[in-house]
Short mmCIF file of C-alpha atoms and ligand atoms in Angstrom, two decimals:
data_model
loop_
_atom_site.label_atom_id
_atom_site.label_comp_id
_atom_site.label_asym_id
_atom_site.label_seq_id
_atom_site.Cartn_x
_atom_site.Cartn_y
_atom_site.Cartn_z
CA UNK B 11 -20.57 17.86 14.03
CA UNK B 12 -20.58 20.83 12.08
CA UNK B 13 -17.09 22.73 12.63
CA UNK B 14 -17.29 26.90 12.26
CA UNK B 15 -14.73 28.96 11.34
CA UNK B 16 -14.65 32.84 11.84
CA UNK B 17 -11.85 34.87 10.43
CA UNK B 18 -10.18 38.22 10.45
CA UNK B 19 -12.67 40.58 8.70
CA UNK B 20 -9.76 41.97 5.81
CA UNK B 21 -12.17 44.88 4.39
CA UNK B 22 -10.81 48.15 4.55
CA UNK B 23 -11.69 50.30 7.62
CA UNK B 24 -13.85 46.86 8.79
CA UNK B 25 -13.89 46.69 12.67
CA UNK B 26 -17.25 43.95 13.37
CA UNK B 27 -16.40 39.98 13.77
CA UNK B 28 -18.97 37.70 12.61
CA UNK B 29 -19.37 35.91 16.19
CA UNK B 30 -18.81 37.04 19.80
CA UNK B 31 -17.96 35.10 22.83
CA UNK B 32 -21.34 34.82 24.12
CA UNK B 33 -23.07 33.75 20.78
CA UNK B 34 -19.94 31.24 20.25
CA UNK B 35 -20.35 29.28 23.63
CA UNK B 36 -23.88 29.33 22.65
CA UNK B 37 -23.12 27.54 19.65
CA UNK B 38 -20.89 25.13 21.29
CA UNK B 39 -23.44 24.19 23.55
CA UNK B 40 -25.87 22.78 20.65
CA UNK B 41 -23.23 20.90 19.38
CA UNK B 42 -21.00 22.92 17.16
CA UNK B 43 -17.25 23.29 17.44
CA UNK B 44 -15.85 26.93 16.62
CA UNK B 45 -12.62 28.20 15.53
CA UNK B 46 -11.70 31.58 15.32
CA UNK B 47 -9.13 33.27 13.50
CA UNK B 48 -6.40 35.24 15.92
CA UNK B 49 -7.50 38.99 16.64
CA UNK B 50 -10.21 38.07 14.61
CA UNK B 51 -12.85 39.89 17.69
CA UNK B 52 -10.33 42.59 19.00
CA UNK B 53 -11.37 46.03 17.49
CA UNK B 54 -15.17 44.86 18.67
CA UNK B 55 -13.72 44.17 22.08
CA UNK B 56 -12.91 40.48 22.35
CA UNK B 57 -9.60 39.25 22.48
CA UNK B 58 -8.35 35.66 21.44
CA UNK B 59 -8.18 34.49 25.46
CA UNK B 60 -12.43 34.95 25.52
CA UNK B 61 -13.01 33.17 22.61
CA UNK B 62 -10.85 29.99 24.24
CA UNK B 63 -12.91 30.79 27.15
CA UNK B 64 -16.15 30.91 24.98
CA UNK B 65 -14.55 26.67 23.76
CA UNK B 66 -13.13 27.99 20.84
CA UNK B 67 -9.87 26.85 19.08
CA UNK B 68 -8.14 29.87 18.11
CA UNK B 69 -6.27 29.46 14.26
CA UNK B 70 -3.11 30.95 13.52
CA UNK B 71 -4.07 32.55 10.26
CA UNK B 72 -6.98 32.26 7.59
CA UNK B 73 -5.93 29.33 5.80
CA UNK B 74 -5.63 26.97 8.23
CA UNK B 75 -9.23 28.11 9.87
CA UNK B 76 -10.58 27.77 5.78
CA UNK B 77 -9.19 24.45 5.57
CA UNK B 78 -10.84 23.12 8.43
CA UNK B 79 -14.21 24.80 8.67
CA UNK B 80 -17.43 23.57 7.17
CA UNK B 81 -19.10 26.92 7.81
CA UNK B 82 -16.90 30.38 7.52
CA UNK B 83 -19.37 32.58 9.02
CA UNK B 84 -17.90 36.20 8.28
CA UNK B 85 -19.26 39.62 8.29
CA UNK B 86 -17.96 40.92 5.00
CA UNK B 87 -18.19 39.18 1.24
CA UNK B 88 -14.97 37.66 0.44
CA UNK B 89 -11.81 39.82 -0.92
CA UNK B 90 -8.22 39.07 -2.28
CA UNK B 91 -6.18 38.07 1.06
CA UNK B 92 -3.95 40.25 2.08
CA UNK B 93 -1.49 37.66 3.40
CA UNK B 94 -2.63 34.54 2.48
CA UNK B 95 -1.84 34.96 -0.96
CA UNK B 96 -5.19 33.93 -2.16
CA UNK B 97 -8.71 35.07 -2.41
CA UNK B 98 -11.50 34.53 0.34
CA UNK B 99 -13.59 32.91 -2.39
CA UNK B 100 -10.34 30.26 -3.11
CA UNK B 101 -9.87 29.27 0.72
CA UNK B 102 -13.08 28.54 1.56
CA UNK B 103 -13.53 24.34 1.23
CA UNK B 104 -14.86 23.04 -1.64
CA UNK B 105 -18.57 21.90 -0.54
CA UNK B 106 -18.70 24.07 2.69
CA UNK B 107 -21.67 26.90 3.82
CA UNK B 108 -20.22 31.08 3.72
CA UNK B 109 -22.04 33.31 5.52
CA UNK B 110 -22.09 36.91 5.63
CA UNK B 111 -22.98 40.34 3.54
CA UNK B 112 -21.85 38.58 0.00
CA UNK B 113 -22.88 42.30 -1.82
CA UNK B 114 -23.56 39.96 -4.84
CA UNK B 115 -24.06 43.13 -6.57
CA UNK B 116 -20.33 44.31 -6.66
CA UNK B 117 -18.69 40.72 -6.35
CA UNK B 118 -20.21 38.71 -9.22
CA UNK B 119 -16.98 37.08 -9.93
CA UNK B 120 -16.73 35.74 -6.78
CA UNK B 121 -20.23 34.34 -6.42
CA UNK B 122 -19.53 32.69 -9.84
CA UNK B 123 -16.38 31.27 -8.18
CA UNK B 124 -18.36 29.76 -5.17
CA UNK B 125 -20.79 28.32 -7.24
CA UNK B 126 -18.22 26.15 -9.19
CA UNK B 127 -16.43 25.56 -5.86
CA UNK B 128 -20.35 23.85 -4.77
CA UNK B 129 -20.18 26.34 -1.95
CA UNK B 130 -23.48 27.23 0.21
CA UNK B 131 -23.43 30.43 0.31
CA UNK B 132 -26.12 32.68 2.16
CA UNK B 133 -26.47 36.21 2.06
CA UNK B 134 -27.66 38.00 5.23
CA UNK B 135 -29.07 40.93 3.24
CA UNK B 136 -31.61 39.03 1.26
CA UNK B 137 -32.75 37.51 4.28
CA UNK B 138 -36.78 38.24 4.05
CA UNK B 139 -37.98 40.87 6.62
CA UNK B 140 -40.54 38.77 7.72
CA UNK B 141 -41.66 37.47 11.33
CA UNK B 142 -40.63 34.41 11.43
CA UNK B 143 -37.06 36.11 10.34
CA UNK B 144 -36.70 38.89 12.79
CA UNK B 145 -33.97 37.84 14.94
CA UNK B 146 -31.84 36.73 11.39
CA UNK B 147 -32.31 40.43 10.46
CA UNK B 148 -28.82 41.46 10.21
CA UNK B 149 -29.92 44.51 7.96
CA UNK B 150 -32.23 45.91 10.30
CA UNK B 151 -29.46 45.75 12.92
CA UNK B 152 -27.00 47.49 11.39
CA UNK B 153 -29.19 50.05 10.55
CA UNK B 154 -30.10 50.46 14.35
CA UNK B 155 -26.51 51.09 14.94
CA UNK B 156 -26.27 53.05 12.25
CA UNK B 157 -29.30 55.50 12.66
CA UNK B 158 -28.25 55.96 16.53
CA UNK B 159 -24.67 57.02 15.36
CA UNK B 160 -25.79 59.21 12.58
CA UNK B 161 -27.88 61.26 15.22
CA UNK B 162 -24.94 61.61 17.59
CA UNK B 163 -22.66 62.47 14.41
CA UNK B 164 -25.19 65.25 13.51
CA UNK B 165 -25.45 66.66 16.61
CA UNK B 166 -21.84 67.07 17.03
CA UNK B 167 -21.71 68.52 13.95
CA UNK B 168 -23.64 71.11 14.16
CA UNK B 169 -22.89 74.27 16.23
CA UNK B 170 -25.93 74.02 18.35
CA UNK B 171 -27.71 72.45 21.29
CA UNK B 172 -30.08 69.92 20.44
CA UNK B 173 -31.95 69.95 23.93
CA UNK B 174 -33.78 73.16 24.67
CA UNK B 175 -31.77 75.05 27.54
CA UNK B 176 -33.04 77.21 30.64
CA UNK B 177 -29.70 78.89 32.20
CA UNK B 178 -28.54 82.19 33.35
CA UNK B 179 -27.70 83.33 30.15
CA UNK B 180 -31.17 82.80 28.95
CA UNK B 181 -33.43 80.00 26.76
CA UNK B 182 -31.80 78.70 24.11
CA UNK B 183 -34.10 77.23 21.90
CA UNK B 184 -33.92 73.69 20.74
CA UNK B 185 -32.22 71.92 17.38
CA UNK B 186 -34.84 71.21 14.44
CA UNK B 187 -34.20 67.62 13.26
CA UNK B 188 -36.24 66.13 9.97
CA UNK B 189 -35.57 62.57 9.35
CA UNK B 190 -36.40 61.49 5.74
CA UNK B 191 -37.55 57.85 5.65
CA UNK B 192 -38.42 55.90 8.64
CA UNK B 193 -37.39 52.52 8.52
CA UNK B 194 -35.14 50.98 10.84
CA UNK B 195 -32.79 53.57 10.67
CA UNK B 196 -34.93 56.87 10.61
CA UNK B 197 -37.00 55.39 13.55
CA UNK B 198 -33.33 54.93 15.03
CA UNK B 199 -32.46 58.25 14.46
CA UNK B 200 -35.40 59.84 15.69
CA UNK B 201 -35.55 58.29 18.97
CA UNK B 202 -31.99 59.06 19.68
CA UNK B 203 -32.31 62.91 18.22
CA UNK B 204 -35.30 63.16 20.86
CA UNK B 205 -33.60 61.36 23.39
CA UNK B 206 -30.95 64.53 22.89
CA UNK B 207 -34.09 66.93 23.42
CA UNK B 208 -34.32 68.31 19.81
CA UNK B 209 -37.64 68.73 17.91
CA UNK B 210 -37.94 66.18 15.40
CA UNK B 211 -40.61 65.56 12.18
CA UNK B 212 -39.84 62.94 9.92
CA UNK B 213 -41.45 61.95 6.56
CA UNK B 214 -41.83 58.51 4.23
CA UNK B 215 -43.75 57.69 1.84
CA UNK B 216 -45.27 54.71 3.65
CA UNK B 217 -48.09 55.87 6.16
CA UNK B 218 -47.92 53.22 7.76
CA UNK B 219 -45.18 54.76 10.00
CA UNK B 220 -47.02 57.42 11.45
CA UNK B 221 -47.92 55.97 14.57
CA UNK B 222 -44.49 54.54 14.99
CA UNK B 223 -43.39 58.22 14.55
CA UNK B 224 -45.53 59.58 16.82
CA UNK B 225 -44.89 57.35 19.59
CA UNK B 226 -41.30 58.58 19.67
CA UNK B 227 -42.16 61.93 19.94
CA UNK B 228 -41.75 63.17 16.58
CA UNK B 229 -44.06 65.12 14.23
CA UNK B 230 -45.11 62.93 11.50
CA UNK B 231 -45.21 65.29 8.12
CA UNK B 232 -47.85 63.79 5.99
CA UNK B 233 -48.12 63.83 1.99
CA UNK B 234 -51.29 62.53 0.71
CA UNK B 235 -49.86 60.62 -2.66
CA UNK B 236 -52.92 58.36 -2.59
CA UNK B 237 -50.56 55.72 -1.67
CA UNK B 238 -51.80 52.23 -0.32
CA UNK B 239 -50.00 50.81 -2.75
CA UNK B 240 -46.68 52.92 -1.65
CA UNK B 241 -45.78 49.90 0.79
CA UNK B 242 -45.14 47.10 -0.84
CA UNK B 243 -45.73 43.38 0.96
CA UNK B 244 -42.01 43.11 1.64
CA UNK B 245 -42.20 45.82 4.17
CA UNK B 246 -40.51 47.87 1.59
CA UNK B 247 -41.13 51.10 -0.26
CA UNK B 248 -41.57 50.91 -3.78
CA UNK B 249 -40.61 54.01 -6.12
CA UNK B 250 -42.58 56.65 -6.75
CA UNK B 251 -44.37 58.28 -9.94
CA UNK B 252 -42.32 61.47 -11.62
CA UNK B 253 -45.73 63.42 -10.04
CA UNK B 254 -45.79 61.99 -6.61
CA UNK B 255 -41.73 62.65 -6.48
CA UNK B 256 -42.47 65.84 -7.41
CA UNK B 257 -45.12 66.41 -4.35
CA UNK B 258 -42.82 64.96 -2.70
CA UNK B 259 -40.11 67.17 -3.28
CA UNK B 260 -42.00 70.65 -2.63
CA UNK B 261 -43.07 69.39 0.69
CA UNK B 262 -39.58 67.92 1.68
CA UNK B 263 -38.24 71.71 0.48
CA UNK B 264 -40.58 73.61 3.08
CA UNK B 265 -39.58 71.43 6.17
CA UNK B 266 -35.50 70.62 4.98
CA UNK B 267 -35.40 75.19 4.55
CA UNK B 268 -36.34 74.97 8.72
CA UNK B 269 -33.88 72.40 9.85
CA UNK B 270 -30.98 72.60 11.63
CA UNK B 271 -30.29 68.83 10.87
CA UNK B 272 -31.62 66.78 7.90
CA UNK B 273 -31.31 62.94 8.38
CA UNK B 274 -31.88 61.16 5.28
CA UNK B 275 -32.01 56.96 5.15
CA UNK B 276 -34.66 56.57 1.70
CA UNK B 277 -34.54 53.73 0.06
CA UNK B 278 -35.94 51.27 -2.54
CA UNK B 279 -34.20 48.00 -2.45
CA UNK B 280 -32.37 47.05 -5.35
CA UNK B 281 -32.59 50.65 -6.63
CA UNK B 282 -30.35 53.92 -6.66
CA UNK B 283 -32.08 55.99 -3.34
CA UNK B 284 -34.53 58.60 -4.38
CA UNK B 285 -33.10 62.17 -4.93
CA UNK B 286 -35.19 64.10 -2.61
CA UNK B 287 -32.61 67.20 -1.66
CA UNK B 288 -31.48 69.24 -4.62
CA UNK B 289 -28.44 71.14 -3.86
CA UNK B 290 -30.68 74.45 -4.81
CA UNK B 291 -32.68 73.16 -0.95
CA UNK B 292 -29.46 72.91 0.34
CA UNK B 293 -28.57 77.01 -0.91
CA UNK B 294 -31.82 77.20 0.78
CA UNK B 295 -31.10 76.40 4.21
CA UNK B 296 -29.04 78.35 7.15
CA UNK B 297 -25.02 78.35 7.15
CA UNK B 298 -24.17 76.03 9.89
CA UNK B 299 -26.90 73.26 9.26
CA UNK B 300 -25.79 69.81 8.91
CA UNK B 301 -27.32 67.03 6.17
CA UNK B 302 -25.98 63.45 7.38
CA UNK B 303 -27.37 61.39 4.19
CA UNK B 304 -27.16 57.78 5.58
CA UNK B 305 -27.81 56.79 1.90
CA UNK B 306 -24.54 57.51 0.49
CA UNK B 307 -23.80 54.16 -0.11
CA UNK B 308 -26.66 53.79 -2.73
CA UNK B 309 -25.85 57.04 -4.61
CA UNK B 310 -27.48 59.26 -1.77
CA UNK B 311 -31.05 61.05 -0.97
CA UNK B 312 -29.15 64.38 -1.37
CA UNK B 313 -27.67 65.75 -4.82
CA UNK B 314 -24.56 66.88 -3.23
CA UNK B 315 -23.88 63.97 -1.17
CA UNK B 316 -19.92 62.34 -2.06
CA UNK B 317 -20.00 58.73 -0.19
CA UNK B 318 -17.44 59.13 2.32
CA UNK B 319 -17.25 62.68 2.21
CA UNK B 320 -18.34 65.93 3.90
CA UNK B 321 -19.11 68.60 1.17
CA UNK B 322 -20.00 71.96 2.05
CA UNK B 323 -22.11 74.23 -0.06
CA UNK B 324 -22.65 77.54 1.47
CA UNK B 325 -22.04 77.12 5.00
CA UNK B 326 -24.23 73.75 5.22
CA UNK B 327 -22.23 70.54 5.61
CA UNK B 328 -23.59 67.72 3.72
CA UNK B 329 -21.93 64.20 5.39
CA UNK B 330 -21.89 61.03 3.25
CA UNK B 331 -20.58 58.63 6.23
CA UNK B 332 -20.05 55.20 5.09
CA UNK B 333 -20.61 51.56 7.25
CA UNK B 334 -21.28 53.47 10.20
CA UNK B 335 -21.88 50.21 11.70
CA UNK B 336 -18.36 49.50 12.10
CA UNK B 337 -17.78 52.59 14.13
CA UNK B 338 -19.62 50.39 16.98
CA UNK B 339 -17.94 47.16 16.45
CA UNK B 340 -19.01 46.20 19.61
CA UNK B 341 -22.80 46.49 19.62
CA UNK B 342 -22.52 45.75 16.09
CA UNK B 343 -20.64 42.67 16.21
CA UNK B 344 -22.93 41.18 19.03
CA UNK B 345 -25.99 42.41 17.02
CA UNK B 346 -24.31 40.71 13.99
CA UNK B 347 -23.45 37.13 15.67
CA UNK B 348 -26.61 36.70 17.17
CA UNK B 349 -28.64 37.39 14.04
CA UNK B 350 -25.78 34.79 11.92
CA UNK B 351 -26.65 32.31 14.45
CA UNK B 352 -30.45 32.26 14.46
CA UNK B 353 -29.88 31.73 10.89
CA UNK B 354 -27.29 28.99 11.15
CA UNK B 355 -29.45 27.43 13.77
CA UNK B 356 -32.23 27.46 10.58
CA UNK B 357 -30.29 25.76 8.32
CA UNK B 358 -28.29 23.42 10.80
CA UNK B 359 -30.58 22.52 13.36
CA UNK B 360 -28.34 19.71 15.76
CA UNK B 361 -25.07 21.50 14.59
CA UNK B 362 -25.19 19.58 10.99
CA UNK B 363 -25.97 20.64 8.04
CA UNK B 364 -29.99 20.45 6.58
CA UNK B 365 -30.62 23.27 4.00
CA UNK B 366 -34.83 23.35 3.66
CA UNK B 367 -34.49 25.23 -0.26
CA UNK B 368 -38.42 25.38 0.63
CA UNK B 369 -37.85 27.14 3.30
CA UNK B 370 -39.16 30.94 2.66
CA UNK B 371 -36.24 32.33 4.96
CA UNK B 372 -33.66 30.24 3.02
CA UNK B 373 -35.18 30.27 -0.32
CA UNK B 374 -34.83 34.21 -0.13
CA UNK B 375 -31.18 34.30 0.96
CA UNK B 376 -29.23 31.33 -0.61
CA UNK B 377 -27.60 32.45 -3.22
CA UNK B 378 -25.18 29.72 -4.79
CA UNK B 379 -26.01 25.72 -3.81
CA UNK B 380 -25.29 22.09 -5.55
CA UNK B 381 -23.23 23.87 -7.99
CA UNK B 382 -25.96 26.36 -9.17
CA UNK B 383 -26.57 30.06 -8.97
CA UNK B 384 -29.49 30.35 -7.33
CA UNK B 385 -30.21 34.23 -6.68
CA UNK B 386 -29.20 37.03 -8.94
CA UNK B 387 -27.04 40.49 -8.27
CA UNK B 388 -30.88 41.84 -6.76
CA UNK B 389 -31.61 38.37 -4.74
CA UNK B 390 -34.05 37.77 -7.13
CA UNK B 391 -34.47 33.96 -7.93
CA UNK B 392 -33.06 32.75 -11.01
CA UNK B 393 -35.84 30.89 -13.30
CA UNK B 394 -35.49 27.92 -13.64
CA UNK B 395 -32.97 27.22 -10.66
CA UNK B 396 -34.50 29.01 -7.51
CA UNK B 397 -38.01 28.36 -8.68
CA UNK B 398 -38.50 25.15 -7.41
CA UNK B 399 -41.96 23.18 -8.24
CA UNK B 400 -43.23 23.31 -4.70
CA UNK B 401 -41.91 26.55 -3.88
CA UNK B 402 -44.44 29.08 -2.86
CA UNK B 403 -44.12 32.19 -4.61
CA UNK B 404 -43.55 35.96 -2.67
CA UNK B 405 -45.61 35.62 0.49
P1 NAD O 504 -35.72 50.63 5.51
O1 NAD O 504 -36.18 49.95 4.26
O2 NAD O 504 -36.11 50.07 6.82
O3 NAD O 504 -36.15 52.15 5.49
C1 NAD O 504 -36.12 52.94 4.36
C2 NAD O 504 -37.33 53.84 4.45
O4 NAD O 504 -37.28 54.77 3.38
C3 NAD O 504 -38.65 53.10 4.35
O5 NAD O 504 -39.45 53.39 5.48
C4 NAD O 504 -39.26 53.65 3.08
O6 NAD O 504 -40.67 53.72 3.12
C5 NAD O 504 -38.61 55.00 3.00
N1 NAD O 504 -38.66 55.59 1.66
C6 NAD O 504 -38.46 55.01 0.46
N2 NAD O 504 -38.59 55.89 -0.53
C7 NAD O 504 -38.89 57.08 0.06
C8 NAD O 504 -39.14 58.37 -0.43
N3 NAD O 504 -39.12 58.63 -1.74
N4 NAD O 504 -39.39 59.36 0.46
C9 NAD O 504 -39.43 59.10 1.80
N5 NAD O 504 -39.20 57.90 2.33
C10 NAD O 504 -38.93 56.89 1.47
O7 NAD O 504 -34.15 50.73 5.40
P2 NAD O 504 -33.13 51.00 6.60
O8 NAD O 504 -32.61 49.69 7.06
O9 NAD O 504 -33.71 51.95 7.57
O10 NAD O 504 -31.96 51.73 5.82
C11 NAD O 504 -32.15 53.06 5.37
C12 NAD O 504 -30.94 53.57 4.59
O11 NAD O 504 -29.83 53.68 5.44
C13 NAD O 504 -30.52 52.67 3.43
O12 NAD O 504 -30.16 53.48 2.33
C14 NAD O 504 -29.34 51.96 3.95
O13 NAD O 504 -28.46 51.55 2.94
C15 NAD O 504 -28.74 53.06 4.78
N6 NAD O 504 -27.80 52.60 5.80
C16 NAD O 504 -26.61 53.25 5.80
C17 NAD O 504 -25.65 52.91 6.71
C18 NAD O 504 -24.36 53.67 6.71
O14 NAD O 504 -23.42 53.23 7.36
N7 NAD O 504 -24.27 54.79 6.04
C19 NAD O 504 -25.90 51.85 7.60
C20 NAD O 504 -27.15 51.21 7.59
C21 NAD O 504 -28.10 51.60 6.66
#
C-alpha cells in the first residue's frame, strides 16, 4: 500500500494544497493511505479536522510526513524549509515518487539532487495536452482560474462598466475587451468578460480558435499569416517569422488603440512570450484603460509589463499579476488534487507503485527515475536516457 504524504505548500504568497478532502477519501478508497501535513489545506478552505474526516493521518510537521511517505504529492517544486532546517529536495525519502510544478527550469540543482536521491519525480507541467491526459491537465486548470480572475481584476480596475447600462441617467455604453491569445486562459477570460456584458474580440495566431471564440460571444479578429503550420501538433503555438510578427503587430495596434481592457495570455512553450504591445501602443490608448498581461511570468506580451507590478504610462495601467491561481486556493486546490490524482492513479494503479516509462503521458512528464535525468530544463527528453528503444516518438 502506497502511503501519500501532502505538506504545507512553503512558497512565498502560496495559498493551493496539493489534495482536498474529497479527492483524499477518494484515494483512500482505492487503497491508498494519506497523510497530510497540519494546516497544510487551510488558506484553500480545509482545515486539519476534514482531512481526518476524509481518513487521513494528520503529521505534525514536514519531516515526519517526508519520512513516512512514498509519494509527497505537493503543489509547488521543492524550496529550502523554513523550519525544518533542510531542503524539500533533502526530506523527501530516498527511492520515493514527488509530484507537483518542479519548474525544472529555475530549480536545476534540485532536480540534480533528486536524481542522486533515485527519486520519481513527475512534473505536472510537462504533462502532454493530449486526450487521453485531459483530466491530469493541471496547466490548463490553473489557467482557467487564472483567466476568470484576470477578467474580474480588469474590470475592477478600470473606471468603467463593463455591461452596457439603460438607467435614468441615460445609456452608458459598454467596456471594449481584446483578449490576445486564446488558449485556456484567453477563452477563460473571454467568457467571463462577456459574462460581465462587455464587448469582447480576441486574436491568436492559431485559427483554429475561431469557432471557439465565436461561440462565446466574442469577435474573432483574423490575420491571414498563411499559417497551417502556426499550430503545432502539441496543441501549441509555435513562434512566428520577424514578417508575420510584424503583421501581427500593426493589426494588434488598431484593435489594443480601441480598448478599454487588453488581456494578454501569448505564449510559446519553452520560450520568452511574444512582445506584441510596445509601450508606444500603450501612449496610444485612452488614460484610464487597463492592460492585465497574464504573461508576466514569462517576460510578458507587453513591453512595459514588471511581473508583479502595476506600471502606469500615461494614464493606462499595465498589471503584471503573478500565480493568480493562488488567489482562488479553493477552486484551485480542488482543480489541482483532482488532476494530481488522475495522474497518480496512471502511474499507481491498485495504490502501488507501476511507472509505464512507455507510457506517452508519463514518458512526457517524468523527469528524474532509477537514478537518471530523464527530461531537461524544457521537458525535452534527454538522448540517450528518455529515448527508450520502443518508445514512440512525438505523437
Ligand atoms: P495556451 O497555450 O493554452 O494559450 C496560449 C495561446 O497563445 C495559444 O492559443 C497560442 O496560439 C497563443 N499565441 C501564441 N503566440 C501568439 C502570438 N504571437 N499572438 C497571438 N496569440 C499567440 O496557454 P494558457 O494555459 O492559456 O496560458 C496562457 C498564458 O497565461 C501563459 O503565458 C501562462 O504562463 C499564463 N498564465 C499566467 C497565470 C498568472 O497567474 N499570471 C496563470 C496561468 C497562466
Amino acid at each position: 500500500m502506497m502511503r501519500i504524504g501532502v505538506p504545507l505548500e512553503i512558497a512565498s504568497g502560496e495559498t493551493r494544497v496539493a489534495l482536498v478532502p474529497e479527492v483524499v477519501a477518494r484515494l483512500i478508497k482505492t487503497g491508498f493511505a494519506v497523510s497530510v501535513e497540519t494546516h497544510a489545506g487551510e488558506r484553500a478552505g480545509h482545515g486539519d479536522e476534514a482531512y481526518t474526516a476524509a481518513g487521513a493521518t494528520i503529521a505534525a510537521g514536514a519531516p515526519e510526513l517526508y519520512a513516512a511517505a512514498d509519494a509527497v504529492l505537493k503543489v509547488r517544486e521543492p524550496l529550502p524549509h523554513p523550519s525544518a532546517g533542510a531542503h524539500e529536495d533533502a526530506l523527501v525519502r530516498e527511492g520515493a515518487l514527488l509530484v507537483g510544478f518542479l519548474a525544472p527550469a529555475r530549480s536545476e540543482a534540485s532536480i540534480a539532487t533528486l536524481a542522486e536521491r533515485n527519486v520519481t519525480t513527475l512534473a505536472m507541467e510537462f504533462v502532454p495536452r493530449i486526450t487521453r491526459a485531459q483530466n491530469m491537465d493541471a496547466l490548463s486548470s490553473m489557467s482557467t482560474v487564472a483567466g476568470y480572475k484576470a477578467a474580474l481584476l480588469a474590470a475592477t480596475a478600470i473606471g468603467k462598466f463593463f455591461p452596457l447600462l439603460m438607467t435614468a441617467a441615460g445609456t452608458i455604453a459598454p467596456a471594449r475587451v481584446f483578449v490576445l491569445g486564446a488558449g485556456v486562459a484567453g477563452l477563460q477570460a473571454i467568457a467571463t468578460s462577456r459574462r460581465l456584458g462587455a464587448v469582447v474580440e480576441a486574436f491568436d495566431v492559431r485559427p483554429a480558435v475561431r469557432d471557439e471564440v465565436r461561440s462565446l460571444g466574442a469577435t474573432f479578429v483574423q490575420l491571414d499569416l498563411n499559417d497551417a503550420a502556426l499550430a503545432g501538433e502539441d496543441g501549441y503555438a509555435k513562434e512566428l517569422s520577424a514578417d508575420q510578427e510584424h503583421r501581427e503587430r500593426e493589426l494588434i495596434a488598431q484593435h489594443v488603440r480601441g480598448a478599454d481592457v487588453v488581456i494578454t495570455t501569448a505564449m510559446v512553450p519553452g520560450r520568452r512570450a511574444p512582445i506584441l504591445i510596445t509601450t508606444e501602443m500603450v501612449r496610444a490608448m485612452r488614460r484610464g484603460s487597463v492592460i492585465l498581461d497574464m504573461a508576466a511570468d514569462t517576460g510578458g506580451n507587453c513591453e512595459a509589463t514588471k511581473p508583479g507590478e502595476t506600471v502606469e504610462i500615461g494614464g493606462v495601467r499595465v498589471l503584471g499579476p503573478l500565480n493568480l491561481a493562488a488567489t482562488m486556493p479553493e477552486h484551485a486546490s480542488q482543480m489541482y488534487a483532482r488532476n494530481v490524482s488522475a495522474l497518480l492513479n496512471l502511474v499507481a494503479p491498485q495504490a502501488a507503485l507501476a511507472l509505464d516509462l512507455e507510457d506517452e503521458i508519463v514518458r512526457g512528464c517524468c523527469v528524474t527515475h532509477a537514478g537518471r535525468r530523464r527530461l531537461d530544463a524544457a521537458g525535452k527528453p534527454i538522448p540517450g536516457v528518455a529515448e527508450t528503444a520502443g518508445a514512440k516518438a512525438g505523437a
